Coordinates of C-alpha atoms and ligand atoms in Angstrom, one line a residue:
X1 CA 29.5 -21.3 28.3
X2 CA 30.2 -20.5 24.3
X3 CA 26.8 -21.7 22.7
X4 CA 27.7 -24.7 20.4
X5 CA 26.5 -24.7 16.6
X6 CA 23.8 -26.2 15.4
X7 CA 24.5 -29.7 13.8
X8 CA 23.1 -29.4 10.2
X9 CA 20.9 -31.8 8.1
X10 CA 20.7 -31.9 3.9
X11 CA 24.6 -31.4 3.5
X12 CA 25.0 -34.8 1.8
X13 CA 22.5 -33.8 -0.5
X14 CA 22.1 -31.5 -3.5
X15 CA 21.3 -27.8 -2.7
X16 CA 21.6 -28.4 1.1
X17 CA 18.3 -30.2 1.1
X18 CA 16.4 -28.1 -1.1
X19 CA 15.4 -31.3 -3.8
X20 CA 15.1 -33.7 -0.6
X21 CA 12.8 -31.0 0.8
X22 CA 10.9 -30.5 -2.2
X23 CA 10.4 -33.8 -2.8
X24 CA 8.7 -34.8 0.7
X25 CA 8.8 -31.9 3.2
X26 CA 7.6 -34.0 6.2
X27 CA 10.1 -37.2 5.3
X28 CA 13.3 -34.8 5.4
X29 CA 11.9 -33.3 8.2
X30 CA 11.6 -36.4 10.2
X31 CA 14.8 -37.8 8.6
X32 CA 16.4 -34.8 10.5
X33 CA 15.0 -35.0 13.9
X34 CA 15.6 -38.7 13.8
X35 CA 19.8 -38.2 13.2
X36 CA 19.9 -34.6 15.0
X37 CA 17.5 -34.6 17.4
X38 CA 15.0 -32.0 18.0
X39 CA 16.6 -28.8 17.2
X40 CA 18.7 -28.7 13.6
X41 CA 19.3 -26.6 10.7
X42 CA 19.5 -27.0 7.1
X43 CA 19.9 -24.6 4.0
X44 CA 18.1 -24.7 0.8
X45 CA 19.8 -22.7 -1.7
X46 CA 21.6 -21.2 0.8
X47 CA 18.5 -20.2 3.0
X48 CA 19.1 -20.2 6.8
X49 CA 16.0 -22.6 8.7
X50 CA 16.3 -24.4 12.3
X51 CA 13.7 -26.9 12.7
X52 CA 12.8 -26.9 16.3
X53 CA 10.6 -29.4 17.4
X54 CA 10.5 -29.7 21.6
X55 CA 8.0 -27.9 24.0
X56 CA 10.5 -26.4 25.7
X57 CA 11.5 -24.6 22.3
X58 CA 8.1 -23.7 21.4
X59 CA 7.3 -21.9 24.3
X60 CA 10.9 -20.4 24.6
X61 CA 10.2 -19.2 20.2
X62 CA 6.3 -18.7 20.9
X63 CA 6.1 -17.1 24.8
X64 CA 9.1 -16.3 27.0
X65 CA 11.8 -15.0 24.3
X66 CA 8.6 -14.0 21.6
X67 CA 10.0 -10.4 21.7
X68 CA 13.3 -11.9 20.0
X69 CA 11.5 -13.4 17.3
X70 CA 8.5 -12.1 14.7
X71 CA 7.0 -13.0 11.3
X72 CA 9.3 -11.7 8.8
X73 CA 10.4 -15.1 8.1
X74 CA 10.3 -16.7 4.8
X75 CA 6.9 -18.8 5.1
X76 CA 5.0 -15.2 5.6
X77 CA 6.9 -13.6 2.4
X78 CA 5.6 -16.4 0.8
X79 CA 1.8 -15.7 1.3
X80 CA 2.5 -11.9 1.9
X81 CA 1.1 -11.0 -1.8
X82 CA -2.3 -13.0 -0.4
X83 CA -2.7 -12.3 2.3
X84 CA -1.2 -8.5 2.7
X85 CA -0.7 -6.4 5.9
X86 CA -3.5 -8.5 7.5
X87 CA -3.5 -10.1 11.3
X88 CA -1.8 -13.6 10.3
X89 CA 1.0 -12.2 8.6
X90 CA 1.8 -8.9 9.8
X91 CA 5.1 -8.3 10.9
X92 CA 5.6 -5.1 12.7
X93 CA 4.5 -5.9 16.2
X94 CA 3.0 -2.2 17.3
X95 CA 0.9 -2.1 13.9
X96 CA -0.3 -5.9 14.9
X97 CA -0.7 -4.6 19.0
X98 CA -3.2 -2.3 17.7
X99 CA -5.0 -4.5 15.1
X100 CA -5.5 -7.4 17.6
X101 CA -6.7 -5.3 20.3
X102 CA -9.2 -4.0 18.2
X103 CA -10.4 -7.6 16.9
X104 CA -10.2 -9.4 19.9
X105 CA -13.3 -8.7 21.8
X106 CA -15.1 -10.1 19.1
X107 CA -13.5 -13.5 19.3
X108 CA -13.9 -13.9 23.5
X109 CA -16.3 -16.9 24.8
X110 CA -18.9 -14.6 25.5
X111 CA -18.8 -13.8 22.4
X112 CA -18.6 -16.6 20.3
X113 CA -21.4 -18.2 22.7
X114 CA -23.5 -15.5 20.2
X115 CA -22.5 -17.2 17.3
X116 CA -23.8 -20.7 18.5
X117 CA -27.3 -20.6 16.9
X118 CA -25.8 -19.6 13.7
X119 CA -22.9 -22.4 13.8
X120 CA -26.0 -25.4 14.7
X121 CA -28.6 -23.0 11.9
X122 CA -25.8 -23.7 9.0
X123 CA -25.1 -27.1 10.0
X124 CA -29.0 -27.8 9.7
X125 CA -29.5 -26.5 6.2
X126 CA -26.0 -28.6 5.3
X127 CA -27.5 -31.6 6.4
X128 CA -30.9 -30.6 4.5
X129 CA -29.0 -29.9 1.7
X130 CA -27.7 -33.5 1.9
X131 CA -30.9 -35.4 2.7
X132 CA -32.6 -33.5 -0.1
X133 CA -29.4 -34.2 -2.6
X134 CA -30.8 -36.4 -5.4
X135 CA -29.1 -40.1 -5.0
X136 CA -26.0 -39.8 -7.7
X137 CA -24.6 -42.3 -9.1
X138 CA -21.9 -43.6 -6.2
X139 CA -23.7 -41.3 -3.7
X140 CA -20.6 -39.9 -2.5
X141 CA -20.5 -37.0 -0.5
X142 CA -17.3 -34.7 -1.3
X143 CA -17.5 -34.2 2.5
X144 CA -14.0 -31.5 2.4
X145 CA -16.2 -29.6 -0.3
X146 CA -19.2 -30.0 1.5
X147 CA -17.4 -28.8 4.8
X148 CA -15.5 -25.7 2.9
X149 CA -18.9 -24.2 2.0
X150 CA -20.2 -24.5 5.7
X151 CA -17.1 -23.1 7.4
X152 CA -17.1 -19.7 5.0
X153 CA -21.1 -19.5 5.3
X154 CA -20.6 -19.5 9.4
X155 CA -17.7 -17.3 9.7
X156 CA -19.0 -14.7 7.3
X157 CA -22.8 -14.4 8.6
X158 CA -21.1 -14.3 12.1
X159 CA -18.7 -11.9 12.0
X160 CA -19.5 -10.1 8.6
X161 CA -23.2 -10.3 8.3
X162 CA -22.9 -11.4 5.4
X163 CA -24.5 -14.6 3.1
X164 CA -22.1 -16.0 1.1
X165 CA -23.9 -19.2 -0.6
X166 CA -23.3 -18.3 -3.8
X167 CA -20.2 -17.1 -4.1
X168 CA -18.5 -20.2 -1.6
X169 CA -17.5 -22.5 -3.8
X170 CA -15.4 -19.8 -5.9
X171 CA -13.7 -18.7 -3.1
X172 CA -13.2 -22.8 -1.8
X173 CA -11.4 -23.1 -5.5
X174 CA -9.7 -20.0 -5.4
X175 CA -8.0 -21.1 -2.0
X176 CA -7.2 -24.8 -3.3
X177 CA -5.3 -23.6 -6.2
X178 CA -3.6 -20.6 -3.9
X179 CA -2.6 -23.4 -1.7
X180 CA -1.1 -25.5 -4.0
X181 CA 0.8 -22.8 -5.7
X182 CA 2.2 -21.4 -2.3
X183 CA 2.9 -24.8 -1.0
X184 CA 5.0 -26.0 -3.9
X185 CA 6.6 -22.2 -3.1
X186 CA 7.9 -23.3 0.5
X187 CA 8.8 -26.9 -0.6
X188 CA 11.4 -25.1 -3.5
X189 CA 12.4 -21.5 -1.9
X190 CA 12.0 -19.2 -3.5
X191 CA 12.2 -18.2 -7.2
X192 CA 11.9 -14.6 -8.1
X193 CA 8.0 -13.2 -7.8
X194 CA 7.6 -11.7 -11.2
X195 CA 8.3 -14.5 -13.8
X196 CA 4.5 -14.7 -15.2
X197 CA 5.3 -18.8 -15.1
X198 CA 2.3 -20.8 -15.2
X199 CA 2.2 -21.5 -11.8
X200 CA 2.3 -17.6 -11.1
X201 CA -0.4 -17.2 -13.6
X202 CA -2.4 -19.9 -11.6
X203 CA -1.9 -17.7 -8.6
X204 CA -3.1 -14.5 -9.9
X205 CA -6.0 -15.6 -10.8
X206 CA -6.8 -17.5 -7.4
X207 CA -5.8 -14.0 -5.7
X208 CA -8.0 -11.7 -7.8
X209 CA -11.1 -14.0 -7.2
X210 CA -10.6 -14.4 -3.8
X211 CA -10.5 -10.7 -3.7
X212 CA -13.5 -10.5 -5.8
X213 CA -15.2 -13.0 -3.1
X214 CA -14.2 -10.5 -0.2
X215 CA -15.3 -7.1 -2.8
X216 CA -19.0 -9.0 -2.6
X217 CA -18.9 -9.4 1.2
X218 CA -17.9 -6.2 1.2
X219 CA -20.3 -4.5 -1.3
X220 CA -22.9 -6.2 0.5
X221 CA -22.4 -4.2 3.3
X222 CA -21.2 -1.2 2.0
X223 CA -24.1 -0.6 0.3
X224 CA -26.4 -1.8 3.2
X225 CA -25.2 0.7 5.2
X226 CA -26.0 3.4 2.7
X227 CA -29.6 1.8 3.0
X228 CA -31.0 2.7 5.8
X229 CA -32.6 0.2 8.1
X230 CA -30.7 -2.4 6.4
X231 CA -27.1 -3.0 8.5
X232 CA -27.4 -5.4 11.1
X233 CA -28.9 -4.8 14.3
X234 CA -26.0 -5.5 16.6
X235 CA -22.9 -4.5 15.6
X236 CA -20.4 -7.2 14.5
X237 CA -16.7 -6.8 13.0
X238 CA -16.7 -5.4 10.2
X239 CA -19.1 -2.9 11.6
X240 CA -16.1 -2.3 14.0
X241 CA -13.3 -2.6 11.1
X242 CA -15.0 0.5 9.7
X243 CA -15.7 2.9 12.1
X244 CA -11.9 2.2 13.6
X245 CA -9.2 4.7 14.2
X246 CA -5.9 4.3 14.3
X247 CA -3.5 6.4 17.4
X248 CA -3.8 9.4 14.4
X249 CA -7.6 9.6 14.3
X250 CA -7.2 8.0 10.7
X251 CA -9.8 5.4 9.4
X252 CA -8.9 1.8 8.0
X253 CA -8.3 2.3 4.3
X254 CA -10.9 0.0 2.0
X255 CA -7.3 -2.3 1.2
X256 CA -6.2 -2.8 4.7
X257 CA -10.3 -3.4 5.4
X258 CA -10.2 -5.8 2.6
X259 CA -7.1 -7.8 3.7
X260 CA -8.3 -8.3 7.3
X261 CA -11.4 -9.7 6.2
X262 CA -9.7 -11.7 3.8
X263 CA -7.0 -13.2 7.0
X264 CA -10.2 -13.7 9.0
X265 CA -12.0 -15.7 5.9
X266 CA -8.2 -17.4 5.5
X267 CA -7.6 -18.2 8.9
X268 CA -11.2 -19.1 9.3
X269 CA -11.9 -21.4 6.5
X270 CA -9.0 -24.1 5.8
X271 CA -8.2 -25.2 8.9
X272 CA -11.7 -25.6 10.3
X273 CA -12.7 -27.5 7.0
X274 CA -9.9 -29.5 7.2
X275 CA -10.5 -30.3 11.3
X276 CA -13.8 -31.0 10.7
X277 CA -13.5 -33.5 7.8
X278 CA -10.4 -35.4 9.0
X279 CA -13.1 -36.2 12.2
X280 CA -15.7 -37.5 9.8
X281 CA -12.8 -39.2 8.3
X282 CA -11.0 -40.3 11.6
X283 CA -14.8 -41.8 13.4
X284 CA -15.3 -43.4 9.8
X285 CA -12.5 -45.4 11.0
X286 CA -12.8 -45.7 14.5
X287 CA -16.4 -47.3 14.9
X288 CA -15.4 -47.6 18.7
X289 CA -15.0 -43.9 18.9
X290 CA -17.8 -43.3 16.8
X291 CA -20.3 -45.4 18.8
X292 CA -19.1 -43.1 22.5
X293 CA -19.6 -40.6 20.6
X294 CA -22.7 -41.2 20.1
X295 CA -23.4 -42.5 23.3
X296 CA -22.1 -38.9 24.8
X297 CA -24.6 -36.6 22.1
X298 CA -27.8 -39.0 22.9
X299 CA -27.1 -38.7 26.7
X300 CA -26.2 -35.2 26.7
X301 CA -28.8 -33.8 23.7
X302 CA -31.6 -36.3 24.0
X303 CA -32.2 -35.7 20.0
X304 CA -32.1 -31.7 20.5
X305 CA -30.1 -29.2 19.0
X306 CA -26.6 -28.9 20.6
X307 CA -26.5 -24.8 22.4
X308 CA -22.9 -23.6 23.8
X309 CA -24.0 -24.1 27.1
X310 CA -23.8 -28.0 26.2
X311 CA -20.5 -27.8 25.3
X312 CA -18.8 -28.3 29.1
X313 CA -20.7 -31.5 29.0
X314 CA -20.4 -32.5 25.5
X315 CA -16.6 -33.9 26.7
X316 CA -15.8 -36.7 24.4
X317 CA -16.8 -35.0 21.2
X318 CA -14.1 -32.2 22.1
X319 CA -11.8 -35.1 22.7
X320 CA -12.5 -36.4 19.6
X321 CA -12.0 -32.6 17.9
X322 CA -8.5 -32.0 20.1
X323 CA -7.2 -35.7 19.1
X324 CA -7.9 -34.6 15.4
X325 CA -6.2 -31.6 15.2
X326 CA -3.2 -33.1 17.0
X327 CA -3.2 -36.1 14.4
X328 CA -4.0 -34.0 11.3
X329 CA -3.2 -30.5 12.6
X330 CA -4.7 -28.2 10.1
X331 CA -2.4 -25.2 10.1
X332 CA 0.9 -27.7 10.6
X333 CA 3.7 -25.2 10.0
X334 CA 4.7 -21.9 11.0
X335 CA 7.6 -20.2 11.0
X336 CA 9.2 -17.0 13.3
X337 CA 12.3 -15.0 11.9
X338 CA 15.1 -14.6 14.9
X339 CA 15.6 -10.3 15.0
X340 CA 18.7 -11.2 17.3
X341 CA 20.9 -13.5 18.3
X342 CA 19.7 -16.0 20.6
X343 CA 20.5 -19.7 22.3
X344 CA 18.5 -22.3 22.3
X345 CA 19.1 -25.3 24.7
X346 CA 22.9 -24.3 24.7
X347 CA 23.1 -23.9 20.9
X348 CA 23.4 -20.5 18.8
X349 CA 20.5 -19.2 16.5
X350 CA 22.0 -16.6 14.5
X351 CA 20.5 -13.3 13.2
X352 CA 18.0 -13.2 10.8
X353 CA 17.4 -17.6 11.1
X354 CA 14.0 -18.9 10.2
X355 CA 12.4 -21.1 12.7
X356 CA 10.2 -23.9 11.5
X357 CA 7.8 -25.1 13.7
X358 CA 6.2 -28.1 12.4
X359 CA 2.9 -29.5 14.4
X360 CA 2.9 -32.4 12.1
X361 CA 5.6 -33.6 13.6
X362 CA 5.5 -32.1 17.1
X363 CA 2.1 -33.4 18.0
X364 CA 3.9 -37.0 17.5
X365 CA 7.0 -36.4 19.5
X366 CA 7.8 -40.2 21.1
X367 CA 8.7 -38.7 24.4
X368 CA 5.0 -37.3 25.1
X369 CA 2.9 -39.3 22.7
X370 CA 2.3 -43.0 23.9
X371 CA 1.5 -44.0 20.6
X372 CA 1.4 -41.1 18.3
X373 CA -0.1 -42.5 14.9
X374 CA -3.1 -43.8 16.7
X375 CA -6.2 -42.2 17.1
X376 CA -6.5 -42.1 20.6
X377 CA -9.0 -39.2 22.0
X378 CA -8.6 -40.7 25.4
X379 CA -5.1 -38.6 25.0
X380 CA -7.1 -35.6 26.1
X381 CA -8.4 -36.5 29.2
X382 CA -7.9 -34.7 32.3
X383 CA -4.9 -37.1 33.5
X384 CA -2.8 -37.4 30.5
X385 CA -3.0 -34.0 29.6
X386 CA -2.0 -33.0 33.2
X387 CA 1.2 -35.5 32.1
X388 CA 2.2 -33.4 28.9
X389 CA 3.9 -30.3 28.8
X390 CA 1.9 -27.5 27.6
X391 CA 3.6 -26.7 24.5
X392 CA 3.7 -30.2 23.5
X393 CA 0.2 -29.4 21.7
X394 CA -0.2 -26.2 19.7
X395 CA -2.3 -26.6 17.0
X396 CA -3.7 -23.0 17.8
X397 CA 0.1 -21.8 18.4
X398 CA 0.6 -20.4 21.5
X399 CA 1.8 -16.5 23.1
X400 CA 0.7 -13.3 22.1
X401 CA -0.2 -14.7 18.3
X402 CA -2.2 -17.3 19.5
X403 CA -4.8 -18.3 17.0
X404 CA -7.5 -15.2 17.7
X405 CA -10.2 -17.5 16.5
X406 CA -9.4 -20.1 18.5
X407 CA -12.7 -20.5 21.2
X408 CA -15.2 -19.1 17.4
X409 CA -13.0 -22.3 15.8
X410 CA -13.6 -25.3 19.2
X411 CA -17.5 -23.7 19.2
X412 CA -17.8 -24.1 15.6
X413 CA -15.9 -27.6 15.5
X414 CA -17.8 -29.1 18.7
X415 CA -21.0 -27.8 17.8
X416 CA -21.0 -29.2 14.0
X417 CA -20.2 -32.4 14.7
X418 CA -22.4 -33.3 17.3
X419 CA -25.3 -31.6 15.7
X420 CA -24.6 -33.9 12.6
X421 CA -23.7 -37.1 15.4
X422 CA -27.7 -36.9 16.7
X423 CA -29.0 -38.8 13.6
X424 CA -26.9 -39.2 11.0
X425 CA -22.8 -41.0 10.4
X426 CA -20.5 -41.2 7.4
X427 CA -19.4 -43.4 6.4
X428 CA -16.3 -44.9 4.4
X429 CA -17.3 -46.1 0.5
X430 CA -16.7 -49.7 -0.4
X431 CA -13.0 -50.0 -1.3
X432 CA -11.8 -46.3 0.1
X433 CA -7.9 -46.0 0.1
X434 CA -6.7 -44.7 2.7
X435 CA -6.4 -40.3 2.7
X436 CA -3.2 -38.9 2.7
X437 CA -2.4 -35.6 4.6
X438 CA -0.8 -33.5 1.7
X439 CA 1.4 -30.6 3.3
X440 CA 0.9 -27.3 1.6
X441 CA 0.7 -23.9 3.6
X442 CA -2.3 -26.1 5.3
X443 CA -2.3 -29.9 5.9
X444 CA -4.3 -30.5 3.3
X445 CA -6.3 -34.1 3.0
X446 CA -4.9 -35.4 -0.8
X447 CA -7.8 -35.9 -3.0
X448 CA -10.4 -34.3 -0.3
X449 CA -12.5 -36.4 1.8
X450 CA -15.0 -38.8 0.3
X451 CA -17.9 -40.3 2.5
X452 CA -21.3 -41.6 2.3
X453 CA -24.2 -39.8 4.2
X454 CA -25.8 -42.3 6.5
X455 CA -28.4 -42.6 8.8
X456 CA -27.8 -43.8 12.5
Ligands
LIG501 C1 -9.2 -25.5 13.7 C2 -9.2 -24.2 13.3 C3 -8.0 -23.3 13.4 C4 -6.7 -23.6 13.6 C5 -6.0 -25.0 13.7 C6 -5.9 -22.4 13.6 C7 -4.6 -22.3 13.7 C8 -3.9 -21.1 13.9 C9 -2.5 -20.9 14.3 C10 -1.6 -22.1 14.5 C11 -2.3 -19.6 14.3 C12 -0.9 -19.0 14.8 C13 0.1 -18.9 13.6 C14 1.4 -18.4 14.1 O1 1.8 -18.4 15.3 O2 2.2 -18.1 13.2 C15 -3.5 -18.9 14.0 C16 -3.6 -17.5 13.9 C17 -4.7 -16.9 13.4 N1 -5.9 -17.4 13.2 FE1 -6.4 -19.4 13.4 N2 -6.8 -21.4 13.4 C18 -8.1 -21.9 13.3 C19 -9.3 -21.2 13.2 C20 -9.4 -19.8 13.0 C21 -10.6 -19.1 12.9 C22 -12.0 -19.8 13.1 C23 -10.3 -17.8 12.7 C24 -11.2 -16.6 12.6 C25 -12.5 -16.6 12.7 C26 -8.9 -17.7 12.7 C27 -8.1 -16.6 12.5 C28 -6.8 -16.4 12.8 C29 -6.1 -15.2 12.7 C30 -6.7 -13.8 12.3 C31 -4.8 -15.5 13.2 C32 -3.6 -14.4 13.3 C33 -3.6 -14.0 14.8 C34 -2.5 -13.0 15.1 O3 -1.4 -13.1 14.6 O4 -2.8 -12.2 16.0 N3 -8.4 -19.0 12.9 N4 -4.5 -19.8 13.7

């Protein structure tokens, strides 16, 4: 049967969409699915994107047709002068083959079940850091600040040996403004890269000191190893990153080192910050789902410190975690550029189309969601997910680029809030509005996160 073409969204509207889009990415988005259904396409200024948004699509984009597809699609242009040649946005798939084989082992359970002490360790001195914090004058916590500082601390002493107190809160603000620059970049596609416009200029700076933040990590180590007796004693990834070799017997340059730790400090930092403060937010709201929560850690824990072989048992806090990230999924979009021609539930994606997956509004699909903008962490047991299709919930993507830091990322997320759930809540401030999720290359909480520290 001749494939049939895609109906099209935006044509009623200035620049096929592109001010409709600008102006609120997820309402046109939803304003599509709900007149075209789950797979359409529209054009700003004259670009070619399909929104498809059923599991059978993700997993036909994602796993069984993945070799038709890759990431030379407009999202990863967008953050390309970021982020590089590095793991999240690399396109050419035998450069990527050999760059995630090399990272992966360090990123398996066993692994990460390494990297528990250090996750609960951080977590500690945070929650130190906050007792000790003298009472200001609202005695707010900017918990999304707060959070930020913890996620970079963990994944750089982890995986880098590396302490990056000082310097986190540069690289937090470096991201943030990076964020907003590349986000308002994908909601208007795609003016040309060199006009020094403000916003470019804002972007420069972000970029050079977030590569000044990775430089430090880096010098730290660098210069360890010149000193002897002082690299670490077991060897951890960036360890590995240097001494690797490519099919040619050639070493990683010092760029392509710095870009993958800067993807792995990227991919590591936003999203888990995010995850883990929409929670706070989310059990702020939810005193019912708070108290089980607490129930769960004082039945499992007893008072002591969570350790990754708790974490089978620690069942409802994961729920909690997975509902979160389906609600508020951190990393809500991402995008795949079609290399050939290729149907799609009987209708034709031509050449060189960029597929927008959107989690946002996937993880709320009314056919597989009973209620999707309820807070429900009862959605992840057992039984209902048995009920779902797999690739109804992919807020770690799915196929070969599955989020590599995805087990380091449910350890980290698990582990963090139930070592904060043994004594302490937050709690929402007299007269909070409610937080907005604020869609920029992350789903970014508008404002950040204020709560107040509290004890149980
Ligand atoms: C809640 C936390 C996290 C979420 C929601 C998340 C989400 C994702 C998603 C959706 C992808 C796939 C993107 C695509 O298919 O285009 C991805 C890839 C990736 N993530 Fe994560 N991530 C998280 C945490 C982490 C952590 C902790 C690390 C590192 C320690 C990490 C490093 C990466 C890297 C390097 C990739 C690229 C993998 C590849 O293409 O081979 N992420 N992540």
């Amino acid at each position: 049967m001749t494939p049939r073409e895609l109906p099209i969204a935006g044509t009623r509207e200035i620049l096929g969409g592109a001010l409709a889009f600008k102006r609120d990415q997820l309402g046109f988005l939803a304003d599509g699915i709900s007149r075209h259904g789950d797979l359409f396409r529209f054009s700003p200024l004259g670009l070619t994107m399909i929104l498809a948004n059923h599991p059978d699509h993700i997993q036909h984009i994602l796993v069984d047709g993945e070799h038709r597809y890759d990431k030379d699609a407009s999202l990863f242009k967008i953050v390309r002068p970021v982020l590089g040649e590095g793991l999240i946005v690399i396109a050419d798939k035998e450069r990527w083959r050999r760059q995630r084989r090399m990272m992966a082992p360090h990123f398996t359970p066993r692994t990460v079940a390494g990297f528990a002490e250090n996750m609960t360790g951080e977590t500690l001195s945070m929650l130190e850091r906050w007792e000790r914090r003298p009472a200001g004058d609202d005695g707010l916590l900017d918990v999304t600040d707060e959070i930020g500082q913890l996620a970079l601390r963990i994944v750089n002493r982890s995986l880098f040996s590396a302490d990056v107190s000082e310097a986190a809160q540069t690289f937090e603000r470096a991201f943030a403004s990076a964020n907003g620059v590349l986000g308002s970049f994908f909601r208007f596609p795609f003016p040309p890269l060199t006009w020094p416009t403000p916003r470019r200029r804002r972007l420069r700076r972000a970029i050079d000191d977030m590569d000044r933040f990775i430089s430090g990590v880096l010098k730290q180590r660098l210069g360890d190893e010149e000193a002897e007796g002082t690299s670490p004693a077991e060897p951890d990834l960036l360890t590995l990153l240097l001494h690797s070799v490519d099919d040619d017997g050639h070493e990683m340059d010092l760029g392509q080192l710095h870009h993958e730790v800067l993807n792995i400090c990227v991919g590591a930092f936003e999203t888990t910050t995010n995850a883990l403060s929409w929670a706070f937010y989310l059990l702020a709201r939810h005193p019912e789902a708070e108290a089980r929560l607490h129930e769960e850690v004082d039945r499992v824990l007893g008072g002591r410190v969570p350790t990754f072989d708790d974490l089978p048992r620690l069942e409802y806090t994961r729920r909690v975690i997975d509902e979160t990230l389906r609600i508020y999924s951190p990393a809500h979009m991402t995008m795949r550029h079609a290399r050939e021609e290729d149907v799609i539930a009987g209708y034709r994606i031509p050449v060189g189309s960029n597929i927008l997956i959107n989690t946002y509004l996937l993880h709320r699909h009314p056919e597989f969601w009973h209620s999707p903008e309820t807070f429900d962490p009862d959605n992840f047991t057992p039984e209902r997910v048995a009920e779902r299709p797999k690739h109804a919930y992919v807020p770690f993507g799915s196929g070969p680029r599955v989020c590599v830091g995805k087990h380091f990322a449910l350890a980290e997320l698990v582990l963090a809030l139930s070592t904060v759930a043994r004594g302490h809540r937050l709690v929402l401030p007299r007269d909070a509005r409610p937080v907005e999720p604020e869609p920029l290359v992350t789903l970014h909480p508008r404002g950040g996160i204020q709560l107040r520290l509290a004890h149980r």
